[in-house]
């Protein structure tokens, strides 16, 4: 087994996850069985309890693990579903060690950070590798070189390198700024981040140099010389408009062969043609005039003076996959639900609107106003989780005449609780048992014959990923159906509403699950494809 550690330097947010996913995909295309694991430095047991503005999207796996958005990149680039062994937070590692200590599993020894925590880190790497029976495991270390938080992961890397010198390499992703006032690409911060790694006993084998542009030969030489590498080990990773080009950029610069050489592996295949086909389709779509304007109405965009799309990354990617597959260039806009409430005309000109997942009461009236506008003006609408619940509330209030209809998440004493807490969830909330206790992961869903939903899926059953505590209240089902509202997907026992739709509308579908989590570049999600088609019409 071979191990490729990946760390980042200089700044966060330089696309470590995408680079790791790209390298894993390249090794897979060279004929090796690979698996990634992400180590997150924070003490939360999982990403499920974190605010999306701070942390970005919570990506949910089939087995219900609530993970970091990088797992989404891994699945999309590898076109494979991963399991909970591909994620470990520092908190979860301490948790295991401390539980073992309480059970006297360490037989009375001193339990220490170095030895016990580092060994648990190495055990997690083994666990995911054995679980998937792979040739190469990619280990992405969250955070940035030089900070305290990820020291123990780097220490585990150092220890494994001593034990298996021929089987472990380290790829460092660093950043070279081009300050406007200087007008020149500067390599000093990158040199310093490598020095930070050296200080903890790690010498990188390859450097991925993120920058606005590709490095010129003099910068490559300088960085190679100062870090003790050969120029071939410095790979440019310039900004791209299409992230799916990243693996091809790497391949062109010989990264795969370089990795194989360092790990003493021989290439077994050359299987990038499907990916190349997809990327050329994307590039063609991007040059086209056939744009599709999609608005996402949410609340997790603002951080200080800046707008970040991280909270909805899978929704954005799913829109792109579907648009590219149809030859359209998507133009995605973030619309603040609060602003839409004040001025619904902000929605004018969009060909399709999405209300994505969400929690709590802030801005829900803006989401409901958005949905009313889409329903009445026949604008294609896709509601994801909270967006499906809001569509049900809108219909209750404005079509069924149930004034004040609401979800009990927002108003616990509403007279018309058309969305209410799931019975087993109520007990958990009363006990303040919040962590990893939502209805999570993949659940089967039966599709109703001859509905738009069923036609789009082109099958009678599906399985989709969930993350919620509230559900459609079955007491209102008959009343909705009588008014033409269709429940086009339910749990196999018929008890849980999973998908709703409005016939007679160009596209009005809401899902209790998150279809965006299963959309992949090479297999776009059918509901997103249907939504984009309707938007184009
Ligand atoms: N807040 C809603 C619930 O818990 C919807 C969750 C979501 O959109 N992921 O049911």
XYZ file of C-alpha atoms and ligand atoms in Angstrom:
547
model
C 0.000 0.000 0.000
C 1.130 3.520 -0.803
C 0.324 6.724 1.080
C 0.118 10.225 -0.329
C -0.217 12.970 2.266
C -1.478 16.346 1.107
C -1.011 19.590 3.053
C -1.651 23.244 2.322
C 0.396 26.354 2.894
C 0.231 30.173 2.999
C -3.566 30.608 2.942
C -6.668 28.493 3.316
C -9.144 28.097 0.501
C -6.604 27.422 -2.258
C -8.415 24.320 -3.429
C -6.639 21.565 -1.538
C -9.729 19.385 -1.740
C -10.017 19.812 -5.495
C -6.299 19.138 -5.948
C -6.506 15.990 -3.797
C -9.605 14.810 -5.652
C -7.838 15.484 -8.966
C -4.737 13.524 -7.996
C -6.843 10.625 -6.723
C -8.765 10.604 -9.975
C -5.531 10.619 -12.000
C -4.152 7.639 -10.090
C -7.453 5.864 -10.575
C -7.263 6.547 -14.297
C -3.731 5.093 -14.247
C -5.250 1.807 -13.085
C -4.928 1.930 -9.283
C -7.533 1.445 -6.614
C -7.565 4.614 -4.539
C -9.374 6.065 -1.565
C -9.167 9.518 0.006
C -9.439 10.399 3.674
C -9.836 13.946 4.977
C -8.535 14.903 8.404
C -10.202 18.003 9.764
C -8.360 19.791 12.574
C -11.391 21.032 14.537
C -12.720 19.444 17.723
C -16.310 19.050 16.557
C -17.005 15.327 16.248
C -18.391 15.942 12.762
C -19.359 18.866 10.525
C -23.051 18.495 11.371
C -23.095 20.974 14.236
C -21.313 23.792 12.428
C -22.763 26.955 10.959
C -22.554 26.774 7.155
C -21.347 30.375 6.940
C -18.318 29.427 8.971
C -17.683 25.984 7.622
C -19.428 25.755 4.251
C -21.762 23.018 3.175
C -22.284 19.878 5.218
C -21.864 17.052 2.729
C -23.816 13.905 3.654
C -22.756 10.406 2.607
C -24.973 7.371 1.950
C -24.196 5.990 5.414
C -25.307 9.269 7.003
C -21.884 10.723 7.875
C -22.044 14.536 8.017
C -18.811 15.627 6.433
C -16.738 18.394 4.988
C -17.396 19.721 1.472
C -14.152 18.140 0.275
C -15.888 14.764 0.402
C -18.196 16.170 -2.268
C -15.180 16.974 -4.453
C -13.794 13.487 -3.931
C -17.065 11.805 -4.913
C -17.575 14.058 -7.926
C -14.059 13.589 -9.319
C -13.847 9.872 -8.541
C -17.460 9.217 -9.584
C -17.715 6.919 -6.564
C -19.631 6.945 -3.287
C -17.477 7.023 -0.169
C -18.235 6.010 3.397
C -17.711 7.444 6.877
C -14.161 6.079 7.046
C -13.107 8.779 4.570
C -13.529 11.544 7.146
C -12.066 12.060 10.608
C -12.067 15.191 12.679
C -9.518 15.779 15.399
C -12.427 15.740 17.842
C -13.486 12.266 16.751
C -9.916 11.024 17.146
C -9.624 12.373 20.695
C -13.090 10.970 21.420
C -11.994 7.441 20.477
C -8.776 7.694 22.479
C -10.519 9.110 25.548
C -13.210 6.430 25.442
C -10.534 3.745 25.259
C -8.792 5.336 28.228
C -12.022 5.215 30.252
C -12.386 1.530 29.376
C -8.841 0.817 30.565
C -7.919 -0.323 27.092
C -4.455 1.210 27.401
C -3.700 -1.055 30.357
C -2.667 1.625 32.808
C -0.083 3.467 30.702
C 0.195 7.233 30.436
C -2.129 8.251 27.627
C -0.311 10.886 25.581
C -0.963 13.124 22.636
C 2.053 11.830 20.759
C 1.749 8.092 20.597
C -1.910 7.638 21.356
C -3.412 10.378 19.201
C -0.925 9.843 16.371
C -1.460 6.074 16.472
C -5.213 6.602 16.304
C -4.650 8.836 13.238
C -2.638 6.057 11.607
C -5.284 3.495 12.576
C -7.926 5.606 10.774
C -5.782 5.623 7.630
C -5.467 1.852 7.821
C -9.171 1.482 8.414
C -10.214 3.316 5.254
C -7.508 1.645 3.160
C -8.421 -1.875 4.287
C -12.134 -1.180 4.095
C -11.819 -0.364 0.400
C -8.862 -2.682 -0.244
C -6.903 -0.048 -2.155
C -3.429 0.411 -3.636
C -3.084 4.090 -2.798
C -4.606 6.166 -0.030
C -4.735 9.955 -0.247
C -4.600 11.688 3.117
C -5.648 15.320 3.032
C -4.686 17.269 6.131
C -7.008 20.187 6.773
C -5.703 23.615 7.767
C -2.430 25.264 6.801
C 1.201 24.347 7.508
C 2.540 26.190 10.527
C -0.605 26.267 12.651
C -0.947 24.348 15.904
C -4.221 22.691 14.983
C -2.926 20.181 12.461
C 0.464 19.372 14.055
C -0.524 15.869 15.131
C -1.579 14.888 11.629
C 1.796 16.027 10.320
C 3.484 14.127 13.129
C 1.581 10.967 12.115
C 2.820 11.574 8.557
C 6.411 11.862 9.806
C 6.123 8.625 11.782
C 4.658 6.683 8.869
C 7.438 7.939 6.590
C 10.020 6.559 9.026
C 8.231 3.214 9.105
C 7.633 2.945 5.355
C 10.139 5.239 3.636
C 9.435 3.862 0.159
C 5.679 3.978 0.391
C 4.942 7.468 1.695
C 5.138 10.768 -0.161
C 4.003 14.276 0.679
C 2.431 16.747 -1.731
C 2.381 20.340 -0.520
C -0.038 22.821 -2.054
C 1.133 26.338 -1.626
C 0.342 29.803 -2.926
C 2.305 32.412 -4.867
C 0.663 35.839 -4.750
C 0.999 38.530 -7.430
C 0.471 41.712 -5.392
C -0.944 44.422 -7.628
C 1.334 47.071 -6.194
C 4.394 44.972 -7.087
C 3.142 43.399 -10.294
C 5.360 40.344 -9.910
C 4.743 36.785 -8.698
C 6.380 36.313 -5.317
C 7.654 32.949 -4.082
C 8.739 33.883 -0.553
C 5.491 32.851 1.234
C 5.670 29.463 -0.550
C 9.280 29.010 0.530
C 8.260 29.805 4.101
C 5.394 27.319 4.100
C 7.798 24.564 3.002
C 10.117 25.650 5.786
C 7.207 25.287 8.216
C 6.854 21.685 7.061
C 10.594 21.085 7.324
C 10.463 22.365 10.895
C 8.145 19.490 11.830
C 10.282 16.931 10.049
C 8.546 16.754 6.703
C 10.170 17.284 3.324
C 7.607 17.535 0.536
C 8.190 15.397 -2.560
C 6.043 17.494 -4.862
C 4.806 21.074 -4.717
C 1.587 22.188 -6.349
C 1.985 25.892 -6.868
C -1.348 27.681 -6.789
C -1.325 31.153 -8.317
C -3.355 33.341 -10.621
C -1.105 32.190 -13.470
C 1.288 29.355 -14.271
C 4.788 29.761 -12.872
C 7.495 30.850 -15.299
C 10.703 28.849 -15.523
C 12.698 31.228 -13.329
C 10.189 30.924 -10.496
C 10.062 27.152 -10.871
C 13.851 27.003 -10.614
C 13.925 29.330 -7.623
C 11.257 27.384 -5.741
C 12.900 24.052 -6.609
C 16.275 25.254 -5.438
C 15.033 26.741 -2.191
C 12.966 23.670 -1.293
C 15.464 21.019 -2.369
C 13.319 19.622 -5.178
C 13.843 19.096 -8.870
C 12.075 21.526 -11.219
C 9.876 18.609 -12.431
C 8.483 18.366 -8.911
C 7.057 21.873 -9.043
C 3.672 21.718 -10.723
C 1.773 24.885 -11.627
C -1.814 25.047 -10.521
C -3.124 28.288 -12.033
C -6.666 29.615 -11.494
C -9.148 27.991 -13.865
C -12.684 28.918 -14.838
C -13.644 25.258 -14.828
C -12.411 23.207 -11.843
C -12.844 19.983 -13.803
C -9.847 21.009 -15.918
C -7.521 20.724 -12.942
C -6.683 17.006 -13.350
C -5.958 17.534 -17.052
C -3.634 20.448 -16.244
C -1.784 18.231 -13.779
C -1.595 15.347 -16.229
C -0.170 17.612 -18.934
C 2.648 18.665 -16.630
C 3.491 15.031 -15.915
C 2.261 14.951 -12.316
C 0.873 11.395 -12.491
C 4.125 9.983 -13.845
C 6.073 11.902 -11.245
C 3.953 10.451 -8.421
C 4.198 6.942 -9.870
C 7.969 7.244 -10.129
C 8.364 8.382 -6.542
C 6.167 5.541 -5.303
C 7.856 2.994 -7.579
C 4.602 2.131 -9.310
C 4.075 1.295 -12.987
C 1.141 2.783 -14.840
C -1.463 0.146 -15.657
C -3.848 2.136 -17.820
C -4.588 5.458 -19.439
C -8.280 6.028 -18.868
C -8.957 9.745 -19.102
C -10.975 9.883 -22.315
C -14.402 10.095 -20.665
C -13.171 12.939 -18.472
C -11.578 14.703 -21.438
C -14.897 14.394 -23.296
C -16.726 15.974 -20.381
C -14.224 18.842 -20.050
C -14.397 19.679 -23.755
C -18.189 19.731 -23.455
C -17.861 22.181 -20.561
C -15.487 24.389 -22.509
C -17.786 24.380 -25.504
C -20.770 25.278 -23.294
C -18.800 28.100 -21.733
C -18.032 29.667 -25.074
C -21.665 29.530 -26.106
C -24.227 32.234 -26.050
C -26.809 29.784 -24.727
C -26.796 30.959 -21.124
C -29.236 29.897 -18.447
C -29.887 32.321 -15.585
C -30.580 30.525 -12.325
C -31.218 32.250 -8.994
C -30.526 30.590 -5.654
C -32.523 32.182 -2.870
C -30.869 31.468 0.460
C -29.405 33.024 3.564
C -25.914 31.595 4.024
C -23.987 33.884 1.660
C -22.565 36.823 3.552
C -19.322 36.832 5.551
C -18.557 40.395 6.549
C -18.195 42.407 3.357
C -17.775 39.306 1.194
C -20.109 36.811 -0.416
C -19.242 33.130 -0.313
C -20.953 30.342 -2.183
C -19.373 27.592 -0.067
C -22.567 26.796 1.786
C -24.254 25.679 -1.422
C -21.343 24.185 -3.323
C -23.094 20.923 -4.278
C -26.172 22.807 -5.489
C -23.958 24.948 -7.691
C -22.080 21.943 -9.052
C -25.337 20.065 -9.713
C -26.642 23.055 -11.720
C -23.409 23.056 -13.698
C -23.420 19.296 -14.395
C -26.978 19.437 -15.714
C -26.386 22.611 -17.761
C -23.175 21.329 -19.344
C -24.808 18.022 -20.237
C -27.414 20.016 -22.167
C -24.880 22.395 -23.749
C -25.814 25.478 -21.714
C -23.636 27.911 -19.859
C -25.150 28.459 -16.410
C -25.155 31.917 -14.861
C -25.842 31.524 -11.172
C -26.862 34.408 -8.923
C -27.142 34.457 -5.124
C -30.264 36.191 -3.977
C -30.661 37.082 -0.366
C -34.088 35.845 0.804
C -34.478 38.887 3.055
C -33.999 41.293 0.144
C -36.412 39.347 -2.068
C -39.092 39.762 0.599
C -38.674 43.533 0.384
C -38.599 43.514 -3.413
C -39.918 40.443 -5.190
C -39.056 42.044 -8.550
C -35.469 41.014 -7.882
C -36.552 37.628 -9.226
C -37.379 39.045 -12.656
C -35.260 37.715 -15.495
C -34.298 34.430 -13.863
C -35.210 31.360 -15.876
C -35.260 29.084 -12.863
C -35.212 29.499 -9.101
C -33.913 27.178 -6.393
C -34.621 27.429 -2.683
C -31.994 25.168 -1.087
C -31.787 23.547 2.347
C -31.916 25.637 5.482
C -32.761 25.822 9.152
C -34.559 28.183 11.509
C -36.823 31.141 11.067
C -34.596 33.867 9.581
C -35.742 34.890 6.103
C -38.314 32.149 5.645
C -40.960 34.708 4.632
C -38.637 35.763 1.782
C -38.405 32.160 0.643
C -42.184 31.774 0.744
C -42.628 34.992 -1.261
C -40.121 33.637 -3.792
C -42.051 30.403 -4.183
C -45.375 32.216 -4.570
C -43.824 34.273 -7.365
C -42.514 31.138 -9.116
C -45.806 29.285 -8.774
C -47.937 32.163 -10.024
C -45.616 33.283 -12.816
C -44.797 29.748 -13.950
C -41.067 30.116 -13.325
C -39.380 26.700 -13.000
C -38.873 26.005 -9.313
C -36.786 23.393 -7.534
C -37.055 23.195 -3.741
C -34.406 21.259 -1.858
C -35.333 20.040 1.627
C -36.333 23.311 3.369
C -37.254 24.522 -0.133
C -39.754 21.650 -0.406
C -41.154 22.369 3.052
C -41.508 26.075 2.196
C -43.308 25.192 -1.053
C -45.803 23.150 0.967
C -46.365 26.072 3.356
C -46.814 28.515 0.477
C -49.455 26.252 -1.093
C -51.283 25.905 2.219
C -51.415 29.641 2.801
C -52.148 30.888 -0.698
C -54.099 28.069 -2.356
C -55.736 26.098 0.457
C -56.493 29.259 2.415
C -54.871 27.955 5.596
C -53.748 31.336 6.934
C -50.750 31.165 9.206
C -49.778 27.673 7.996
C -46.206 27.003 9.010
C -43.578 24.509 10.056
C -43.352 23.886 13.778
C -39.631 24.573 13.423
C -40.561 28.257 13.027
C -43.831 28.496 14.942
C -44.426 25.701 17.437
C -48.007 26.799 18.134
C -49.231 27.360 14.571
C -52.861 26.348 13.987
C -51.898 24.714 10.687
C -48.687 22.737 11.183
C -48.403 21.453 7.614
C -44.743 20.652 8.313
C -44.059 19.172 11.731
C -41.324 17.386 13.658
C -40.820 13.673 13.006
C -41.906 11.752 16.130
C -38.517 10.197 16.925
C -36.839 13.564 16.332
C -38.955 15.258 18.987
C -37.540 12.999 21.700
C -33.993 13.794 20.600
C -34.565 17.539 20.721
C -36.083 17.308 24.192
C -32.909 15.573 25.369
C -30.753 18.183 23.559
C -29.286 15.261 21.637
C -28.345 17.298 18.569
C -25.163 15.735 17.146
C -25.620 13.347 14.194
C -29.252 12.704 15.132
C -31.181 14.122 12.165
C -32.729 11.768 9.617
C -29.497 11.248 7.731
C -28.105 9.428 4.734
C -29.613 7.410 1.929
C -33.232 6.278 2.115
C -35.317 4.538 -0.537
C -38.085 6.435 -2.240
C -40.930 5.080 -4.370
C -41.911 7.271 -7.316
C -45.531 7.755 -8.354
C -46.311 6.572 -11.876
C -46.903 9.144 -14.626
C -45.676 12.110 -12.636
C -43.035 14.474 -14.050
C -40.694 13.269 -11.316
C -41.054 9.636 -12.342
C -40.580 10.500 -16.007
C -37.376 12.383 -15.217
C -35.952 9.553 -13.117
C -37.151 7.044 -15.742
C -37.551 4.402 -13.038
C -39.973 3.577 -10.223
C -37.685 3.781 -7.237
C -34.655 5.736 -6.163
C -32.401 6.271 -3.182
C -31.415 9.748 -2.071
C -29.519 11.427 0.752
C -31.300 13.215 3.597
C -30.590 15.619 6.417
C -33.666 16.883 8.248
C -35.807 16.668 11.393
C -39.170 17.877 10.106
C -41.541 16.335 7.575
C -44.799 16.892 5.714
C -47.757 16.405 8.086
C -49.872 13.532 6.696
C -53.060 14.922 8.244
C -53.098 17.478 5.439
C -52.365 15.111 2.566
C -55.964 14.608 1.357
C -56.638 18.349 1.419
C -53.577 19.061 -0.710
C -54.360 16.274 -3.170
C -57.899 17.514 -3.622
C -56.438 20.865 -4.711
C -54.151 19.268 -7.301
C -50.909 19.041 -5.311
C -49.143 15.768 -6.146
C -47.026 13.645 -3.818
C -44.788 12.115 -6.427
C -42.363 10.327 -4.126
C -42.795 8.673 -0.732
C -40.928 6.263 1.518
C -41.605 2.617 0.513
C -44.233 2.288 3.295
C -45.973 5.396 1.925
C -45.737 7.218 5.244
C -43.142 9.860 4.491
C -43.551 12.482 1.793
C -40.269 12.664 -0.114
C -41.177 14.556 -3.316
C -43.934 16.997 -4.223
C -44.886 18.497 -7.573
C -47.449 20.764 -9.161
C -48.890 19.542 -12.460
C -49.815 22.225 -14.968
C -46.687 24.196 -14.096
C -43.607 24.035 -16.385
C -41.549 22.685 -13.487
C -42.431 22.841 -9.822
C -40.773 20.090 -7.796
C -39.666 19.917 -4.176
C -37.660 17.146 -2.546
C -37.329 16.327 1.143
C -33.851 14.959 0.313
C -30.801 16.598 -1.255
C -30.470 15.438 -4.886
C -27.480 17.761 -5.317
C -25.387 15.425 -3.166
C -25.624 12.679 -5.762
C -25.013 14.731 -8.906
C -21.712 13.973 -10.613
C -20.033 15.541 -13.660
C -20.259 12.252 -15.521
C -23.812 11.522 -14.310
C -25.839 14.699 -13.732
C -28.893 14.345 -11.503
C -32.133 13.773 -13.477
C -34.126 16.318 -11.434
C -31.530 19.017 -12.129
C -31.481 18.050 -15.811
C -35.290 18.374 -15.928
C -35.119 21.709 -14.109
C -32.512 23.181 -16.490
C -34.448 21.906 -19.532
C -37.591 23.601 -18.255
C -35.643 26.777 -17.493
C -34.279 26.805 -21.047
C -37.786 26.543 -22.452
N -34.879 22.631 8.680
C -35.542 21.591 7.962
C -35.610 20.298 8.748
O -34.868 20.099 9.662
C -34.900 21.361 6.605
C -33.525 20.833 6.679
C -32.732 21.035 5.414
O -33.084 21.857 4.573
N -31.652 20.316 5.278
O -36.415 19.451 8.456
